[in-house]
Short mmCIF file of C-alpha atoms in Angstrom, two decimals:
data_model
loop_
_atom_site.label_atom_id
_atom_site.label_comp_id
_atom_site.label_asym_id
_atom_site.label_seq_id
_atom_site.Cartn_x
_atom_site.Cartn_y
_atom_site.Cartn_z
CA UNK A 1 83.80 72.87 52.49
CA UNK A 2 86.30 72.84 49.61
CA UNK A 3 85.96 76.87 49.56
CA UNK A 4 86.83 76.76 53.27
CA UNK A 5 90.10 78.88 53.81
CA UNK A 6 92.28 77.50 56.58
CA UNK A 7 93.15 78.93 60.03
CA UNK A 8 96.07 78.37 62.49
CA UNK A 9 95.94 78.15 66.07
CA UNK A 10 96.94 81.74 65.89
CA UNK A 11 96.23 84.63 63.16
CA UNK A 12 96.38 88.30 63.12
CA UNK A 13 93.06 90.39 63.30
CA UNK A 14 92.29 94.20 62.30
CA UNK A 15 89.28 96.26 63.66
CA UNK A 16 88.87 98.97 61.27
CA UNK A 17 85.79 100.12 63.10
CA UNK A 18 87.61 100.63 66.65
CA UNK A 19 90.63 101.63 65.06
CA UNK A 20 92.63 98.53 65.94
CA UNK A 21 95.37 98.17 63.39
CA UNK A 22 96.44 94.35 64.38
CA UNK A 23 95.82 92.46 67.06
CA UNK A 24 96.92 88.73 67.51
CA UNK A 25 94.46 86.19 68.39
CA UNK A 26 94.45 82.32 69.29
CA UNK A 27 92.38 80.51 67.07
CA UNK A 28 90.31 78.24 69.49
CA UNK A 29 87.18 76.03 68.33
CA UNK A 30 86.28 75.10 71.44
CA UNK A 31 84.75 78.80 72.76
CA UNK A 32 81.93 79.77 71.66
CA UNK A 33 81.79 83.68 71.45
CA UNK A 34 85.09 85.66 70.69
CA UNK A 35 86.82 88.05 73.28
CA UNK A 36 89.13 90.92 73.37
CA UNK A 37 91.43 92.30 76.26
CA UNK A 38 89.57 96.02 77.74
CA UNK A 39 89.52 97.73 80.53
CA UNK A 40 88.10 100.93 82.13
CA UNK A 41 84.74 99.68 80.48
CA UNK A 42 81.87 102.15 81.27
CA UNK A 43 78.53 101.98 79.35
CA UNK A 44 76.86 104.70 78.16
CA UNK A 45 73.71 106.02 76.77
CA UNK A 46 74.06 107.31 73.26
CA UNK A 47 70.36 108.57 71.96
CA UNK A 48 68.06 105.60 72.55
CA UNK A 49 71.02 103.10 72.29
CA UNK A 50 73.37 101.98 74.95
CA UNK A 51 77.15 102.14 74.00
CA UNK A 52 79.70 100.95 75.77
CA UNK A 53 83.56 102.83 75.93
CA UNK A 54 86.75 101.06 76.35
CA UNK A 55 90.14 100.63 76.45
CA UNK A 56 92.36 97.73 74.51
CA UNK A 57 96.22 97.30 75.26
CA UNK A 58 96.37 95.00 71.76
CA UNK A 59 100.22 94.35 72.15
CA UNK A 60 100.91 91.29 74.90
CA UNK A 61 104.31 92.62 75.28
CA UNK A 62 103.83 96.40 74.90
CA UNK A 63 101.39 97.63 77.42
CA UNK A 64 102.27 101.10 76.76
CA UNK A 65 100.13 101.07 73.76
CA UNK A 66 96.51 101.72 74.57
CA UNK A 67 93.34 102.21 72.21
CA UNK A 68 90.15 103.75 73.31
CA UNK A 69 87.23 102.34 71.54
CA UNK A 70 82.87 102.72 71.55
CA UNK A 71 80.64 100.22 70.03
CA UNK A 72 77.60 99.53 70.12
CA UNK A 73 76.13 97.28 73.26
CA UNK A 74 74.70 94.67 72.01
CA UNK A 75 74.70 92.18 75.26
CA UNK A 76 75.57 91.33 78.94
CA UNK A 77 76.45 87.70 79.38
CA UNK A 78 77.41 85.45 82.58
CA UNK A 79 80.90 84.02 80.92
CA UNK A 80 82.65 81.53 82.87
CA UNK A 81 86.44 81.82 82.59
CA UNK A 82 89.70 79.03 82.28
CA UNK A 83 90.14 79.36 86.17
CA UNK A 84 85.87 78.96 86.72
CA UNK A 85 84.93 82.23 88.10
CA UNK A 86 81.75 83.54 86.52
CA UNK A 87 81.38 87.09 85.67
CA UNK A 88 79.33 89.07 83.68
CA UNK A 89 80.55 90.73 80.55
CA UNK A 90 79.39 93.14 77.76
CA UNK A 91 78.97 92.19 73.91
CA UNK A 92 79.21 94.27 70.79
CA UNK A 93 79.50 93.57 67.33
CA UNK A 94 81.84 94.72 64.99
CA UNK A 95 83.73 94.32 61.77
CA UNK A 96 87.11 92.13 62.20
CA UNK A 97 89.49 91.94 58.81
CA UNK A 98 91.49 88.38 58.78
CA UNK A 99 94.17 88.16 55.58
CA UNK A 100 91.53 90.91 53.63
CA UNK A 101 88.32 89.20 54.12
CA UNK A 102 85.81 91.10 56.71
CA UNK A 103 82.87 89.62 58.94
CA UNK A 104 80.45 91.03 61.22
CA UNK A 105 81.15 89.16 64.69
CA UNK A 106 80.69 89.96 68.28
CA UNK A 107 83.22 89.93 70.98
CA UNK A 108 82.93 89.85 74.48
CA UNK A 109 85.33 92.66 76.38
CA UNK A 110 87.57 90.25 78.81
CA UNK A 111 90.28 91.24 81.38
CA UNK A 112 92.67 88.96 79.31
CA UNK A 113 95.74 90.54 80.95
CA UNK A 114 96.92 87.12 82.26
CA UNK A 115 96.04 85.37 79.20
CA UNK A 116 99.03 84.79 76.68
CA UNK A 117 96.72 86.51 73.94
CA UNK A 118 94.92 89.91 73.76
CA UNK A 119 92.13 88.48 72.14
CA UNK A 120 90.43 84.91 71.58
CA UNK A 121 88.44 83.75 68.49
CA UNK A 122 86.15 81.51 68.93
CA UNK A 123 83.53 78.89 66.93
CA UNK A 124 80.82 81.80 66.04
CA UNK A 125 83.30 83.75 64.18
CA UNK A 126 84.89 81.06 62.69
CA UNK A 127 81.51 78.80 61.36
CA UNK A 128 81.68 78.47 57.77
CA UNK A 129 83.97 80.40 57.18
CA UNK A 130 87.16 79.01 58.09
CA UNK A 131 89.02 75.34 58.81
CA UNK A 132 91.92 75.47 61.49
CA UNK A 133 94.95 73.70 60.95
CA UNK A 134 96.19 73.48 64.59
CA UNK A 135 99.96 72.38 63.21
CA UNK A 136 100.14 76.03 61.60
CA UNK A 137 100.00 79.33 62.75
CA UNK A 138 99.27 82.67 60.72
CA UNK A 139 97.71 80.83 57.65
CA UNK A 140 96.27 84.47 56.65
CA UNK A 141 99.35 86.17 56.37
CA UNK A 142 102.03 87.03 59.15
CA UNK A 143 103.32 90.55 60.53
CA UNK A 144 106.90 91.26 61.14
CA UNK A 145 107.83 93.63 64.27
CA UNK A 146 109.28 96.12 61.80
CA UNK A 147 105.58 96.21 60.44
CA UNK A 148 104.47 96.34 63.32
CA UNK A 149 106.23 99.04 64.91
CA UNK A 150 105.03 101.25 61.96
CA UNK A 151 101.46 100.05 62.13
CA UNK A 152 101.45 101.61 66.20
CA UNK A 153 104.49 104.46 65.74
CA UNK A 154 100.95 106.73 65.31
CA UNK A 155 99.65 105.34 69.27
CA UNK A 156 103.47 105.39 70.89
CA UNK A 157 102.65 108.37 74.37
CA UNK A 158 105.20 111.39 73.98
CA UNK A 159 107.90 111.35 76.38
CA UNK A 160 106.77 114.57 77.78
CA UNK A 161 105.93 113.84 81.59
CA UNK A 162 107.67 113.14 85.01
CA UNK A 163 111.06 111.86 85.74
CA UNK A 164 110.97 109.20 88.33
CA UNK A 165 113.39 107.24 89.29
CA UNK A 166 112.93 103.08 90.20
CA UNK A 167 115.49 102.52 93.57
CA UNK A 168 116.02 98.72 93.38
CA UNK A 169 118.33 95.93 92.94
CA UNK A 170 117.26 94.12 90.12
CA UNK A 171 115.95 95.62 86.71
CA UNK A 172 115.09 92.09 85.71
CA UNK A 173 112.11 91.94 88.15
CA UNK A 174 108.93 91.31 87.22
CA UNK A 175 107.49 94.27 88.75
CA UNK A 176 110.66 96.46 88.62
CA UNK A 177 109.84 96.12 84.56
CA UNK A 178 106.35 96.64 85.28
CA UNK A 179 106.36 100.10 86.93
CA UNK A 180 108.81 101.33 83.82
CA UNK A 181 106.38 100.42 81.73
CA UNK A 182 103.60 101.49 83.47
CA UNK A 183 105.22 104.88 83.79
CA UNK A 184 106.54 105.04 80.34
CA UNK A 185 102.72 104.25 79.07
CA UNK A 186 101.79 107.02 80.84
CA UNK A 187 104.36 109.65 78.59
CA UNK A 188 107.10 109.73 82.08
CA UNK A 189 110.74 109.08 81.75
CA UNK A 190 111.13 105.80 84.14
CA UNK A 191 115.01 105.84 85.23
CA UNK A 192 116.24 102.47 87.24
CA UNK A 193 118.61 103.13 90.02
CA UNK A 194 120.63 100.51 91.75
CA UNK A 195 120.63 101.23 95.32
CA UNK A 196 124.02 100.49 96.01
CA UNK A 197 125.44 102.46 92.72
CA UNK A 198 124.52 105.81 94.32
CA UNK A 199 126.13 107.64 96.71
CA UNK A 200 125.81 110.67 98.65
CA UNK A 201 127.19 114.22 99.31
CA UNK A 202 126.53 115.86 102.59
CA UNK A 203 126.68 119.41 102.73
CA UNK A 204 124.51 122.03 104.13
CA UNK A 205 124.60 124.08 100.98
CA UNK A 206 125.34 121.99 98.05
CA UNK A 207 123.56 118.20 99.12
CA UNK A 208 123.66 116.07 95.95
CA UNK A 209 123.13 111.90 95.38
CA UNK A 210 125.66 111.14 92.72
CA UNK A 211 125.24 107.69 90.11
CA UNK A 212 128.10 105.20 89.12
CA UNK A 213 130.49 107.27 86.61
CA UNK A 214 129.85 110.51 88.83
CA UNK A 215 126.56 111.84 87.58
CA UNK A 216 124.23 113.93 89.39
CA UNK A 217 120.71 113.13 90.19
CA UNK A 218 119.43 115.94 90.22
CA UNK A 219 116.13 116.07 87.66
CA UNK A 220 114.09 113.67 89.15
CA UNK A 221 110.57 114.65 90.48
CA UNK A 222 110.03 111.27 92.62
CA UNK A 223 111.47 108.28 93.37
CA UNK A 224 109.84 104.92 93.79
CA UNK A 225 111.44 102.43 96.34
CA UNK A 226 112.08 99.07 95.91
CA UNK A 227 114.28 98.34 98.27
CA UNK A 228 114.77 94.30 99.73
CA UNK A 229 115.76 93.98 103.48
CA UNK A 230 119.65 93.45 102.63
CA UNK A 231 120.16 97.05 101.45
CA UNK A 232 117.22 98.92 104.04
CA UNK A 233 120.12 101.04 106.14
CA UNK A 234 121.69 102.58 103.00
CA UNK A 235 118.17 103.10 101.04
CA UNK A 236 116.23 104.38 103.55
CA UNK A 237 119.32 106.69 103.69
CA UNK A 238 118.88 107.69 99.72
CA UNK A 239 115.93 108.14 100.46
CA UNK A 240 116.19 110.72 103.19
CA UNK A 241 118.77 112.66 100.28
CA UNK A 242 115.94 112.89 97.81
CA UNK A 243 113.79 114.15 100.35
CA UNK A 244 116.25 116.80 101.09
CA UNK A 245 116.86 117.81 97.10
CA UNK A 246 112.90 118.19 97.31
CA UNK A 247 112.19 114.71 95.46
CA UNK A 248 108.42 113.29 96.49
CA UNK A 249 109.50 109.65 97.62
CA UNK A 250 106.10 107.40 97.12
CA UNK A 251 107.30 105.45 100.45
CA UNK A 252 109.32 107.16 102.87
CA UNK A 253 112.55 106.45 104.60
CA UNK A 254 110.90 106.29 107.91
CA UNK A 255 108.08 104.33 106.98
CA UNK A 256 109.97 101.83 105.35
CA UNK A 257 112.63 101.60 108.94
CA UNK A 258 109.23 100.93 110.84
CA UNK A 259 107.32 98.84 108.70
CA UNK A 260 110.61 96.86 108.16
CA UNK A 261 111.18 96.05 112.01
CA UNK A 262 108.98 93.38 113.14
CA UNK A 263 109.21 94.42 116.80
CA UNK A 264 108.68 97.90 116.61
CA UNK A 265 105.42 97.07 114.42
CA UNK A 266 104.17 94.35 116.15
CA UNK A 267 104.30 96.73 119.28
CA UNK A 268 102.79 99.84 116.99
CA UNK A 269 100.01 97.29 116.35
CA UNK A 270 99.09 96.74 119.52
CA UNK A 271 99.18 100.81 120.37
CA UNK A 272 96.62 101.62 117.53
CA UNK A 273 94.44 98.71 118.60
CA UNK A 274 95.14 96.19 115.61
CA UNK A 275 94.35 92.86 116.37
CA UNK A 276 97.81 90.72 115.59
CA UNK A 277 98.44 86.74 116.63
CA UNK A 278 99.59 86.99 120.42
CA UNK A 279 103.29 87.54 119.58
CA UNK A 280 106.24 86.84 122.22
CA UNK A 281 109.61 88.52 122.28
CA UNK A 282 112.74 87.51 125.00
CA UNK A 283 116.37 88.00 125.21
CA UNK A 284 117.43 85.58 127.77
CA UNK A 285 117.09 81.83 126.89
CA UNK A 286 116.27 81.43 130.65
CA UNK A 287 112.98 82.61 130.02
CA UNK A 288 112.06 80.54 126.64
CA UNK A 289 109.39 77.90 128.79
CA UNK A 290 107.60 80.89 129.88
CA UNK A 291 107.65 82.16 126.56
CA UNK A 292 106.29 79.55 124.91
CA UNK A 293 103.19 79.32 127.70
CA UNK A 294 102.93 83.34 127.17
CA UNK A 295 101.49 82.25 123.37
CA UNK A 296 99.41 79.65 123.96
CA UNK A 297 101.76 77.02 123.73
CA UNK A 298 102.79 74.58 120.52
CA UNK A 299 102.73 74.41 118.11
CA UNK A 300 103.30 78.10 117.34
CA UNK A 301 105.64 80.07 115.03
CA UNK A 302 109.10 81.30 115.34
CA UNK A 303 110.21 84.35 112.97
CA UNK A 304 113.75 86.23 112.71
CA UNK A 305 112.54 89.70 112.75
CA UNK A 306 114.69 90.22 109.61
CA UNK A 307 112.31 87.58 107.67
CA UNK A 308 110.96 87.65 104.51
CA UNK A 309 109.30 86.04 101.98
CA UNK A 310 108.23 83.40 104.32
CA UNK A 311 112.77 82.41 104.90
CA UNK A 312 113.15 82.63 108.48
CA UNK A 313 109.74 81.78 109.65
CA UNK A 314 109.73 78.13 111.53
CA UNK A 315 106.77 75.86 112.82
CA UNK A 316 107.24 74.38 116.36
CA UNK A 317 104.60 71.81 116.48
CA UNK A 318 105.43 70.51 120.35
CA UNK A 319 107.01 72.53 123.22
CA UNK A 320 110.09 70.82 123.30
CA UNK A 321 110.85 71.67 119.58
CA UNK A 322 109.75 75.00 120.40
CA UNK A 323 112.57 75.82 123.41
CA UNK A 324 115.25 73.89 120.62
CA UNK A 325 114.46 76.45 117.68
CA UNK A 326 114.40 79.48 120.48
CA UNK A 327 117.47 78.24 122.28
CA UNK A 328 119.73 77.75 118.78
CA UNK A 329 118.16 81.30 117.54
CA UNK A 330 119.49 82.58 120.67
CA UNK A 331 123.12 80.76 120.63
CA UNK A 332 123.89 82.62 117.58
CA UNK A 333 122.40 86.16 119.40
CA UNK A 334 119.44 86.26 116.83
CA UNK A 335 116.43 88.27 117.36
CA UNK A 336 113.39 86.48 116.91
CA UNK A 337 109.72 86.38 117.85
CA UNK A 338 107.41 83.78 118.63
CA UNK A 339 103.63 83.91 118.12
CA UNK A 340 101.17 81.98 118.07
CA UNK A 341 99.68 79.13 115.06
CA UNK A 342 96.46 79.93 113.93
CA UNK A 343 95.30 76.21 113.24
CA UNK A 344 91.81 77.51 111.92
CA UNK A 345 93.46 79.51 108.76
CA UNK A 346 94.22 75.89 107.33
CA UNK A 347 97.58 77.34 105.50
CA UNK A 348 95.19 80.40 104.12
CA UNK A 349 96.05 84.09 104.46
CA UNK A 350 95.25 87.36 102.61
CA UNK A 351 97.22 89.61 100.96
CA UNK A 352 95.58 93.05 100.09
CA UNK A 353 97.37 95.51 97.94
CA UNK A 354 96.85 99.00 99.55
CA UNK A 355 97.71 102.45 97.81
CA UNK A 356 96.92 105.75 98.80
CA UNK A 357 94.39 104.58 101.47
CA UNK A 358 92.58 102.33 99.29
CA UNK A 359 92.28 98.48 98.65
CA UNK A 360 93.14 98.16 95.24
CA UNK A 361 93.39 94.12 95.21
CA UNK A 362 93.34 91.41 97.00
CA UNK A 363 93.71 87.97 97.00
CA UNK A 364 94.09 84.35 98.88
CA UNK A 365 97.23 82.25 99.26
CA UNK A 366 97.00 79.22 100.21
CA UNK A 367 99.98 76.95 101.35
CA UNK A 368 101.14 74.08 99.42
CA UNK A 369 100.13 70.70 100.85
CA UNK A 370 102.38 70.14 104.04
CA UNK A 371 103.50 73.66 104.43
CA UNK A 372 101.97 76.04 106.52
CA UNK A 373 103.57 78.96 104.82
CA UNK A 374 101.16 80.47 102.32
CA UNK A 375 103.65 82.80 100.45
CA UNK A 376 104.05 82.66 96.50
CA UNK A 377 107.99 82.77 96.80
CA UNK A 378 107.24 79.43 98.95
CA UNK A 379 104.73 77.37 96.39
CA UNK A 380 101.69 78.95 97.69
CA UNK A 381 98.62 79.23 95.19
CA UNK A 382 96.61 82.24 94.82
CA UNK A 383 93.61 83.36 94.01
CA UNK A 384 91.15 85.89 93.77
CA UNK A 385 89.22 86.62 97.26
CA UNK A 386 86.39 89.48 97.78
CA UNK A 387 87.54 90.57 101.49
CA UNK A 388 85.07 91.61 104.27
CA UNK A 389 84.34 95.13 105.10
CA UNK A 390 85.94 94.33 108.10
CA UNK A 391 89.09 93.22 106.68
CA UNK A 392 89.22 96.19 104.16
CA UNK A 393 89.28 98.46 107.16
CA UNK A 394 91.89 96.68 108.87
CA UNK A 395 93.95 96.76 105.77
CA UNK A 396 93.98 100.77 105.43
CA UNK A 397 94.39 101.04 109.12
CA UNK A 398 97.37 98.91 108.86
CA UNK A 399 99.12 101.10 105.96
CA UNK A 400 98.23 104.40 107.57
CA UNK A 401 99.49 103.23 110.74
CA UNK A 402 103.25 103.14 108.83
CA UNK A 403 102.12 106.02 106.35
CA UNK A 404 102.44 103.99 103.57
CA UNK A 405 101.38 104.99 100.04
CA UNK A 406 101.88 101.75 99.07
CA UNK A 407 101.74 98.53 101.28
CA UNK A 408 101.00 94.68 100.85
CA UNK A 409 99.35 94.12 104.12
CA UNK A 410 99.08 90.08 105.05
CA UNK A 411 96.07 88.97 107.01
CA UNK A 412 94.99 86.26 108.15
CA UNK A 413 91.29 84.71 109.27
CA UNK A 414 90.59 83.47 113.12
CA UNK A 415 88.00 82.60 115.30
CA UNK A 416 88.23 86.09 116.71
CA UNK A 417 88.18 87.33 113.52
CA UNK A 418 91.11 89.07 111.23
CA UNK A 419 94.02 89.34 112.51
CA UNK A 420 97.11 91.29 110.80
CA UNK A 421 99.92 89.30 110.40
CA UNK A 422 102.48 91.70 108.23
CA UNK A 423 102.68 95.35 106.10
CA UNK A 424 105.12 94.92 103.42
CA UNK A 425 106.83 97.98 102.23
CA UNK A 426 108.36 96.58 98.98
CA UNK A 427 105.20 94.52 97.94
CA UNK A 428 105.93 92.50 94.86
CA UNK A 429 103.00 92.88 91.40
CA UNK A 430 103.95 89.40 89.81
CA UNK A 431 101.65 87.41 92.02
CA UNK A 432 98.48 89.98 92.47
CA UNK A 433 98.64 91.56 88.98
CA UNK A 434 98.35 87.96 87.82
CA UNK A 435 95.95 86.96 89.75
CA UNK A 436 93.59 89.79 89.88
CA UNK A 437 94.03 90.95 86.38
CA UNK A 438 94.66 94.60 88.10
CA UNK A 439 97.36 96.97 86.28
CA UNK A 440 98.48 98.27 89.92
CA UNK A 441 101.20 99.68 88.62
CA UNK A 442 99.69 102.07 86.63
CA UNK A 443 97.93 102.71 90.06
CA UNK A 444 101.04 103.48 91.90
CA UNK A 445 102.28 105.92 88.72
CA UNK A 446 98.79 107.58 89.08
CA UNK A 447 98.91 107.80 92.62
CA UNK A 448 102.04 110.16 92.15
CA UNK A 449 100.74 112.61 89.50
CA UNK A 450 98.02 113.26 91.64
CA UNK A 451 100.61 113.85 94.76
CA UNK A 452 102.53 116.33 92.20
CA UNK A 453 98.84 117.52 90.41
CA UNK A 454 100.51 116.04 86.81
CA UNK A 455 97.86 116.38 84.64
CA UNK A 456 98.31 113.94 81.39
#
């Protein structure tokens, strides 16, 4: 024991073997096998042996970095994650370097992309061999970022690809920063554009968008909106510019006008045959009572067609609450529609991340306790749902309805089955990313090299 060197609760491991020159790990007893973050695992057949190739992003805060790396399979186990969901993962072995002394361990490959660490170490690895001092971190031997830096300068993409520019509000956004970096992983030049810095030239023979300080836009191969519901006139309108300089827009200006107007969609709905919530819509307070009885009754809900994010959307448990919240929408000449409550979704509904036809994620709000809004931006919990085949149809029908590239398209479960309840053209990563473990937006940049046949 006295020849025992000591661990903290976080250290700095090397892979020689996968070509991993650090990677930082927490320390932690109390797990049996060690992990590492991969994706895009596929398992191969190498001779008599089965290998297995993947891919490690070892930097938490740099996911522009990426690794590929074979090994050996040496296992498949059933591993039961911090959140309880069971899934099966492959094990190799391989040689792991702490502070200059090597062992033989295995690791299990992980989706640790919402963990705080890239890679875990756990009891096997650590069995006399080591003590852990959980008051101390990096007992073998720290690494600054300047070290750092020069230890991955050899892995850092050439800026060689597309130029796209990011049309938002806010660069601080979690999934404004996201797409840069996805891009920027991927060797394009990601450019952020405030919507309401640019402005526009209108001419038959010259047309040009113009930044803040008078610069012209004029090298970009595609633009990726972001736009929220304030600014929708004057983006979609940008929009329609790049389309005229020839720039491939990943959402269009018109799809974003119809997916944004709650009417117009909910009627679109019901002309491709998609099953929404019997929804009401009146002008004259007059005929509010019959309004009500047109949607079943109460308690139903009450939306302002410029909602989002769950603001604007009311519950009306009785009737007479109901023809209050309609009449004082009405006072103040506010559009709204009424629909009705789906009691059997118990504060439940689905949101499923659709790109370029496809599904790419999905997963389950559910409302906090007392709320019947399930939104994240309103305290809703989510997590991980495997949707019906039904519900995955719905889904695509509902994006290609608006001919979106990319949609978040909100469902909810009934008695009569799914029913749609909203196709968001500005859907947000933070939330789904998290909770999936899914890098969509490295989808989304994907999903426009193909459109302009980039080949990496």
């Amino acid at each position: 024991m006295e020849n025992l060197k000591i661990l903290g609760t976080e250290e700095w491991c090397r892979f020689e073997d996968m070509g991993i020159p650090a990677i930082k790990a927490r320390v932690d007893s109390g797990a049996k096998t060690s992990s590492i973050q991969a994706n895009k695992i596929k398992i191969f057949s190498k001779g008599l042996e089965q290998w297995v190739r993947f891919e490690v992003n070892p930097l938490q805060d740099n996911r522009s970095i990426s690794i590929l790396c074979q090994a050996k399979l040496v296992d498949t186990r059933n591993v039961k994650s911090s959140q309880g969901i069971s899934e099966e993962r492959p094990v190799v072995k391989t040689h792991v370097n702490i502070g200059g002394d090597i062992h033989e361990i295995e690791l299990t490959l992980a989706n640790r992309d919402t963990m705080e660490y890239r890679m875990l170490l756990g009891r096997e690895a650590i069995n006399e061999r080591y003590l852990v001092d959980p008051s101390k971190s990096f007992c073998q031997g720290d690494i600054s970022d300047e070290d750092l830096d020069k230890k991955y300068k050899p892995y850092m993409p050439e800026k060689s690809g597309l130029t796209i520019g990011l049309l938002a509000s806010n660069p601080e956004l979690y999934s404004n920063k996201r797409i840069v970096e996805a891009g920027e992983m991927r060797g394009h030049k990601v450019v952020f554009l405030n919507v309401e810095h640019a402005y526009m030239k209108l001419d038959a023979s010259t047309p040009e968008i113009r930044y803040r300080g008078g610069n012209i836009l004029d090298q970009f191969d595609a633009v990726i909106p972001r736009i929220k519901p304030a600014v929708t006139f004057y983006g979609c309108a940008l929009l329609r510019q790049f389309d005229t300089l020839g720039v491939y827009c990943l959402n269009s200006a018109d799809s974003i006008s119809k997916s944004r107007d709650k009417l117009f969609a909910s009627q679109l709905f019901s002309k491709n045959d998609i099953h929404i919530p019997i929804t009401g819509f009146a002008k004259s307070p007059m005929d509010t009572k019959d309004l009500i009885r047109m949607v079943n009754g109460a308690p139903l809900i009450i939306k302002l067609l410029e909602s989002t994010q769950g603001k604007g959307v009311v519950l009306a448990e009785t009737n007479k609450a109901a023809e209050s919240v309609i009449n004082a929408f009405k006072s103040v000449q506010t559009n709204i529609l009424v629909q009705e409550f789906i009691k059997e979704a118990n504060g439940q509904d689905i949101r499923c991340f659709v790109v370029n036809g496809k599904v790419v994620a999905s997963m389950q709000r559910q409302a906090q306790k007392g709320e019947f809004r399930a939104n994240i931006h309103q305290g809703g919990a989510a997590s991980k749902i495997k949707i019906t085949a039904e519900e995955r149809k719905l889904a695509i029908k509902a994006a290609k309805v608006f001919n979106l590239a990319v949609a978040g398209v909100d469902i909810i479960r009934s008695n009569k089955g799914p029913l749609l309840l909203e196709v968001n053209s500005s859907p947000g990563l933070e939330g789904i990313e998290n909770t999936t473990g899914k890098d969509i937006a490295n989808i989304m940049i994907e999903t426009i090299e193909r459109k302009l046949k980039y080949s990496l």
